[in-house]
Coordinates of C-alpha atoms in Angstrom, one line a residue:
M1 CA 122.5 29.9 -51.3
L2 CA 121.0 28.5 -54.3
G3 CA 122.9 29.2 -57.5
P4 CA 120.9 30.3 -61.0
A5 CA 120.6 26.8 -62.3
A6 CA 118.3 26.1 -59.1
A7 CA 115.8 28.6 -60.4
V8 CA 115.0 27.4 -63.5
P9 CA 112.9 24.4 -62.8
L10 CA 111.0 26.5 -60.0
R11 CA 110.0 29.4 -62.6
S12 CA 108.8 26.6 -64.9
S13 CA 106.9 24.9 -62.5
S14 CA 104.7 27.6 -61.9
V15 CA 103.7 27.9 -65.6
T16 CA 102.8 24.8 -66.6
T17 CA 103.9 21.1 -66.4
S18 CA 105.7 19.1 -68.8
M19 CA 103.7 16.7 -71.4
P20 CA 103.6 13.4 -69.9
S21 CA 104.6 10.7 -72.3
S22 CA 102.8 8.9 -74.5
S23 CA 103.6 5.5 -72.8
T24 CA 101.8 6.5 -69.4
S25 CA 98.2 5.0 -69.5
G26 CA 95.1 6.7 -67.8
V27 CA 96.6 10.4 -68.1
P28 CA 94.6 12.8 -70.2
S29 CA 96.5 13.9 -73.0
T30 CA 96.1 17.7 -72.5
P31 CA 98.2 19.7 -70.0
V32 CA 96.7 20.7 -66.8
R33 CA 97.5 23.8 -64.6
P34 CA 98.0 23.2 -61.1
G35 CA 97.0 25.9 -58.4
P36 CA 99.4 28.2 -57.2
S37 CA 99.6 26.8 -53.9
S38 CA 100.0 23.5 -55.3
G39 CA 103.1 21.6 -53.9
A40 CA 103.2 19.0 -56.0
P41 CA 106.6 17.4 -56.4
A42 CA 108.0 17.8 -59.8
G43 CA 106.6 15.1 -62.5
Q44 CA 103.4 15.1 -60.7
T45 CA 100.2 16.5 -62.5
G46 CA 96.8 17.8 -61.2
A47 CA 95.2 14.9 -62.9
P48 CA 93.1 12.7 -61.0
P49 CA 94.2 9.0 -61.3
A50 CA 92.5 6.4 -63.2
G51 CA 89.0 5.9 -62.2
Q52 CA 88.7 9.0 -60.2
T53 CA 86.2 11.7 -61.8
G54 CA 85.0 14.8 -60.1
A55 CA 86.4 17.8 -58.4
S56 CA 87.5 16.2 -55.0
A57 CA 90.3 14.4 -57.0
G58 CA 93.8 16.0 -57.2
P59 CA 94.9 18.8 -55.9
T60 CA 92.9 21.2 -58.1
G61 CA 89.8 19.7 -56.6
A62 CA 90.2 21.0 -53.2
S63 CA 89.8 24.6 -54.3
A64 CA 86.3 24.2 -55.6
G65 CA 84.9 22.6 -52.5
P66 CA 83.2 19.3 -51.9
T67 CA 80.2 20.3 -54.3
G68 CA 82.2 21.4 -57.1
L69 CA 81.0 24.9 -56.9
P70 CA 83.1 27.8 -56.6
P71 CA 84.1 29.5 -52.8
G72 CA 80.8 31.2 -51.5
Q73 CA 78.4 29.9 -54.3
T74 CA 75.7 27.7 -52.6
G75 CA 73.2 26.9 -55.5
P76 CA 73.5 26.2 -59.2
L77 CA 75.3 28.6 -61.3
P78 CA 73.3 31.0 -63.8
G79 CA 72.6 29.0 -66.8
Q80 CA 72.7 25.7 -65.4
A81 CA 69.7 23.4 -64.4
G82 CA 67.8 24.5 -61.3
A83 CA 68.9 28.1 -61.5
T84 CA 66.1 30.7 -61.1
A85 CA 66.3 34.3 -62.2
G86 CA 65.2 37.0 -60.3
P87 CA 63.4 36.8 -56.8
V88 CA 61.1 33.7 -55.7
T89 CA 57.7 35.3 -55.8
R90 CA 54.3 33.9 -54.3
A91 CA 53.4 32.6 -58.0
R92 CA 56.8 30.8 -57.9
A93 CA 56.3 29.2 -54.9
G94 CA 52.8 27.7 -55.7
I95 CA 51.2 30.3 -53.2
H96 CA 47.9 31.3 -54.8
R97 CA 45.1 33.4 -53.2
P98 CA 41.9 31.2 -53.1
A99 CA 39.0 32.5 -55.5
T100 CA 36.0 33.6 -53.7
R101 CA 32.5 34.2 -55.0
Y102 CA 31.4 36.4 -52.1
P103 CA 33.3 39.4 -50.4
A104 CA 35.6 38.3 -47.7
D105 CA 33.5 39.2 -44.8
E106 CA 30.9 36.6 -46.2
Y107 CA 33.1 34.1 -47.2
V108 CA 33.5 32.5 -44.0
Y109 CA 29.8 32.8 -43.3
A110 CA 29.1 31.2 -46.4
A111 CA 31.4 28.4 -45.6
S112 CA 29.6 27.5 -42.3
T113 CA 26.0 27.8 -43.8
S114 CA 26.0 24.0 -45.0
T115 CA 26.8 22.6 -41.2
S116 CA 25.4 25.1 -39.0
G117 CA 21.9 25.3 -40.4
Q118 CA 22.5 29.2 -41.2
P119 CA 20.8 30.9 -44.0
A120 CA 22.2 30.9 -47.8
P121 CA 24.9 33.5 -48.6
L122 CA 23.7 36.7 -49.9
P123 CA 22.5 36.7 -53.7
V124 CA 24.9 38.0 -56.5
S125 CA 22.1 39.7 -58.2
A126 CA 18.5 40.6 -58.1
R127 CA 17.6 38.2 -60.3
A128 CA 19.0 35.5 -57.9
A129 CA 17.0 37.0 -55.3
L130 CA 13.7 37.2 -56.8
R131 CA 13.9 33.4 -57.1
D132 CA 14.4 32.9 -53.3
P133 CA 11.2 33.3 -51.0
L134 CA 13.2 34.9 -48.5
W135 CA 14.8 37.5 -50.3
L136 CA 11.8 38.3 -52.2
A137 CA 9.7 38.7 -49.2
A138 CA 12.2 41.0 -48.1
M139 CA 12.3 43.1 -51.1
Q140 CA 8.7 43.3 -51.2
E141 CA 8.9 44.6 -47.5
E142 CA 11.3 47.5 -48.8
F143 CA 9.3 48.3 -51.8
D144 CA 5.9 48.5 -49.8
A145 CA 7.9 51.0 -47.2
L146 CA 8.7 53.1 -50.2
Q147 CA 5.2 53.2 -51.4
R148 CA 3.7 54.0 -48.1
N149 CA 6.4 56.9 -47.7
Q150 CA 5.3 58.1 -50.9
T151 CA 8.9 58.3 -51.8
W152 CA 8.3 59.0 -55.7
Q153 CA 5.7 59.5 -58.1
L154 CA 5.9 57.7 -61.4
V155 CA 6.3 60.3 -64.3
P156 CA 7.1 60.2 -68.1
R157 CA 10.5 60.2 -68.9
A158 CA 11.7 63.3 -70.1
P159 CA 13.9 63.8 -73.2
Q160 CA 16.7 65.6 -71.2
A161 CA 16.4 64.2 -67.8
N162 CA 19.3 62.7 -65.7
V163 CA 17.7 59.3 -64.4
I164 CA 19.9 57.8 -61.9
T165 CA 19.9 54.1 -62.1
G166 CA 19.9 51.8 -58.9
K167 CA 20.5 48.2 -57.7
W168 CA 19.3 46.1 -54.4
V169 CA 21.6 45.7 -51.6
F170 CA 21.2 42.6 -49.5
K171 CA 22.0 41.9 -45.8
H172 CA 21.3 39.4 -42.8
K173 CA 20.5 41.2 -39.8
F174 CA 21.2 39.5 -36.6
H175 CA 20.4 39.4 -32.8
P176 CA 23.0 40.4 -30.1
D177 CA 23.4 36.8 -29.7
G178 CA 24.5 36.1 -33.2
T179 CA 21.2 34.5 -34.3
L180 CA 19.8 35.4 -37.6
D181 CA 17.2 38.2 -37.2
R182 CA 15.7 38.6 -40.5
H183 CA 16.9 39.3 -44.3
K184 CA 17.4 42.8 -45.1
A185 CA 16.8 44.1 -49.0
R186 CA 17.3 47.9 -49.6
W187 CA 16.8 49.7 -52.9
V188 CA 20.0 51.9 -53.3
V189 CA 20.5 54.3 -56.2
R190 CA 23.7 55.1 -57.7
G191 CA 24.4 58.8 -56.8
F192 CA 27.6 58.9 -58.7
W193 CA 25.4 59.4 -61.6
Q194 CA 24.4 62.8 -60.2
R195 CA 25.1 66.3 -61.8
E196 CA 26.2 69.1 -59.5
G197 CA 23.8 72.1 -59.9
V198 CA 21.1 69.6 -61.5
D199 CA 20.1 67.2 -59.0
F200 CA 21.9 68.0 -56.1
H201 CA 23.8 71.4 -54.4
D202 CA 24.6 70.9 -51.0
T203 CA 26.1 68.0 -49.6
F204 CA 27.8 69.1 -46.5
A205 CA 25.6 67.1 -42.8
P206 CA 27.0 67.6 -39.4
V207 CA 27.9 64.7 -37.0
V208 CA 28.4 64.6 -33.4
K209 CA 31.9 65.1 -32.4
P210 CA 33.7 62.3 -30.2
G211 CA 34.6 64.8 -27.8
T212 CA 30.9 66.2 -27.1
I213 CA 29.9 62.4 -26.6
R214 CA 32.6 62.0 -23.8
I215 CA 31.6 65.3 -22.1
V216 CA 27.7 64.8 -21.8
L217 CA 28.2 60.9 -21.1
Q218 CA 30.6 61.9 -18.0
L219 CA 27.8 64.6 -17.1
A220 CA 25.2 62.1 -16.9
V221 CA 27.4 59.5 -15.0
S222 CA 28.3 62.2 -12.5
R223 CA 24.7 63.2 -11.9
G224 CA 22.8 60.0 -12.0
W225 CA 20.9 60.3 -15.1
L226 CA 19.7 57.7 -17.5
V227 CA 21.2 57.3 -20.9
H228 CA 18.9 56.0 -23.6
Q229 CA 20.1 55.0 -27.4
M230 CA 18.0 55.0 -30.5
D231 CA 18.1 53.8 -33.8
V232 CA 15.9 55.5 -36.6
S233 CA 14.5 53.0 -39.1
N234 CA 15.0 54.2 -42.7
A235 CA 16.7 57.7 -41.7
F236 CA 17.6 58.7 -45.0
L237 CA 14.1 58.0 -46.5
H238 CA 12.5 60.8 -44.4
G239 CA 14.6 63.7 -45.8
H240 CA 12.8 66.0 -48.5
L241 CA 14.4 66.9 -51.4
E242 CA 14.6 70.2 -52.7
E243 CA 15.9 69.4 -56.1
Q244 CA 14.4 67.4 -59.2
V245 CA 15.8 64.1 -58.8
F246 CA 14.9 61.1 -61.3
C247 CA 15.5 57.6 -61.1
Q248 CA 14.4 54.2 -62.5
Q249 CA 12.1 52.0 -61.1
P250 CA 13.2 49.1 -58.6
I251 CA 14.1 46.1 -60.3
G252 CA 11.6 43.5 -60.3
F253 CA 9.0 45.9 -59.7
V254 CA 8.1 47.8 -62.4
D255 CA 4.7 49.0 -62.7
S256 CA 3.1 47.0 -65.4
D257 CA 0.8 49.8 -66.6
H258 CA 3.9 52.4 -67.0
P259 CA 6.7 50.5 -67.8
D260 CA 8.6 53.7 -69.4
H261 CA 8.2 55.7 -66.6
V262 CA 10.7 57.2 -64.3
C263 CA 10.3 58.0 -60.4
L264 CA 10.3 61.4 -59.7
L265 CA 11.8 61.6 -55.9
S266 CA 9.9 63.4 -53.2
R267 CA 12.0 61.7 -50.3
S268 CA 15.7 61.0 -50.1
L269 CA 16.9 57.5 -51.1
Y270 CA 19.9 56.0 -49.9
G271 CA 22.8 56.8 -52.3
L272 CA 22.0 60.1 -53.0
K273 CA 24.5 62.6 -52.4
Q274 CA 22.5 65.3 -50.4
A275 CA 20.7 62.4 -48.6
P276 CA 22.7 62.7 -45.1
R277 CA 22.1 66.6 -45.4
A278 CA 18.3 66.1 -46.0
W279 CA 17.9 63.8 -43.1
Y280 CA 19.8 66.1 -40.7
Q281 CA 17.6 69.3 -41.7
R282 CA 14.4 67.2 -41.2
I283 CA 15.4 65.7 -37.6
A284 CA 16.2 69.2 -36.9
A285 CA 13.1 70.9 -38.0
F286 CA 11.3 68.1 -35.8
L287 CA 13.2 69.0 -32.4
H288 CA 13.1 72.7 -32.7
P289 CA 9.4 73.1 -31.9
L290 CA 10.1 70.6 -29.1
G291 CA 11.9 73.2 -27.4
F292 CA 15.8 71.5 -28.4
R293 CA 18.2 74.2 -29.6
S294 CA 21.6 73.0 -31.6
T295 CA 24.7 74.5 -29.9
R296 CA 27.1 76.8 -31.8
S297 CA 30.1 74.6 -30.8
D298 CA 28.4 71.6 -32.1
A299 CA 25.6 71.4 -34.7
S300 CA 24.7 67.7 -33.7
L301 CA 24.2 68.5 -29.8
F302 CA 20.6 69.5 -29.1
V303 CA 19.8 70.9 -25.6
Y304 CA 16.6 71.0 -23.9
R305 CA 16.1 73.4 -20.9
Q306 CA 12.8 74.2 -19.4
G307 CA 13.0 75.4 -15.5
D308 CA 14.8 72.6 -13.7
A309 CA 14.6 70.3 -16.3
T310 CA 17.6 69.4 -18.7
A311 CA 18.0 67.4 -21.6
Y312 CA 20.7 66.4 -23.9
L313 CA 20.4 64.8 -27.5
L314 CA 23.3 63.7 -29.5
L315 CA 22.9 62.9 -33.1
Y316 CA 25.2 60.7 -35.2
V317 CA 23.6 59.9 -38.5
D318 CA 20.7 57.9 -37.4
D319 CA 22.0 57.0 -34.2
I320 CA 21.1 58.8 -30.9
I321 CA 21.9 59.3 -27.3
L322 CA 19.2 61.0 -25.1
T323 CA 19.9 61.6 -21.5
A324 CA 17.9 63.9 -19.2
S325 CA 17.7 65.0 -15.7
S326 CA 14.2 63.5 -15.2
P327 CA 13.2 60.0 -16.6

């Protein structure tokens, strides 16, 4: 059993070490506190020997690890060089989205035009399209179709009239095999400038239900009927308008004799809020005299019956599916 005198050096060694003599060379003059688990014999300090630096020298360097970092620390401490504040974002990592001049669906196509001989990308403005002979011809074709259809008549601009602006929309049309068919330009009005109760009222237009399509196709297959698919060109341009709607003259085709006149629409245009409804009313008025009747369960299913002959016509906007008992 140890006497009381033996406890004195143990208690003192757990607090601090004795100051080294001034005659000792290579030992720092400041006291060093050893770790609690230090088993250094009396008189030995935790300072590294002469010529040794870093955390690996001495007993105290073992607790800091080989990199000089506290246990569990895998990167630089806050405030040190190389430390990052907050999460690593795409911008900090140097990842940037490529800036494209064209929409995403046209970007790959635009990039392939230089090597594959495909047509140039879509024009970014009507002014640019007017300088391209191909797009100018497409715009002229659209304007001539509107004129033949008697879509509008030019009238002086009334002081309180709500004149809707428009824009040209350009698109490439392709064949089923992927080759270019033609350049398509369409004059579209900005329907969001319309005012309810002034130049539009009802806008609802029915379309055929998916269940109706499946039933009719199953019926045609079970009975061996032919199925025909049709697409109506410029369908919305055939609808008649009941309201007074004014729009600007198409850009690039302003009447030189009446540059300040506006278009009073008699037919609907793409972009009008009531254009789908006007088209449905026009096609329904065309089918009724032929003997087709819309069903109560689906207003876009037209049925024709005469004797033993039966025909079903499905209408989805400007797409038509027709099947009948006789070719």
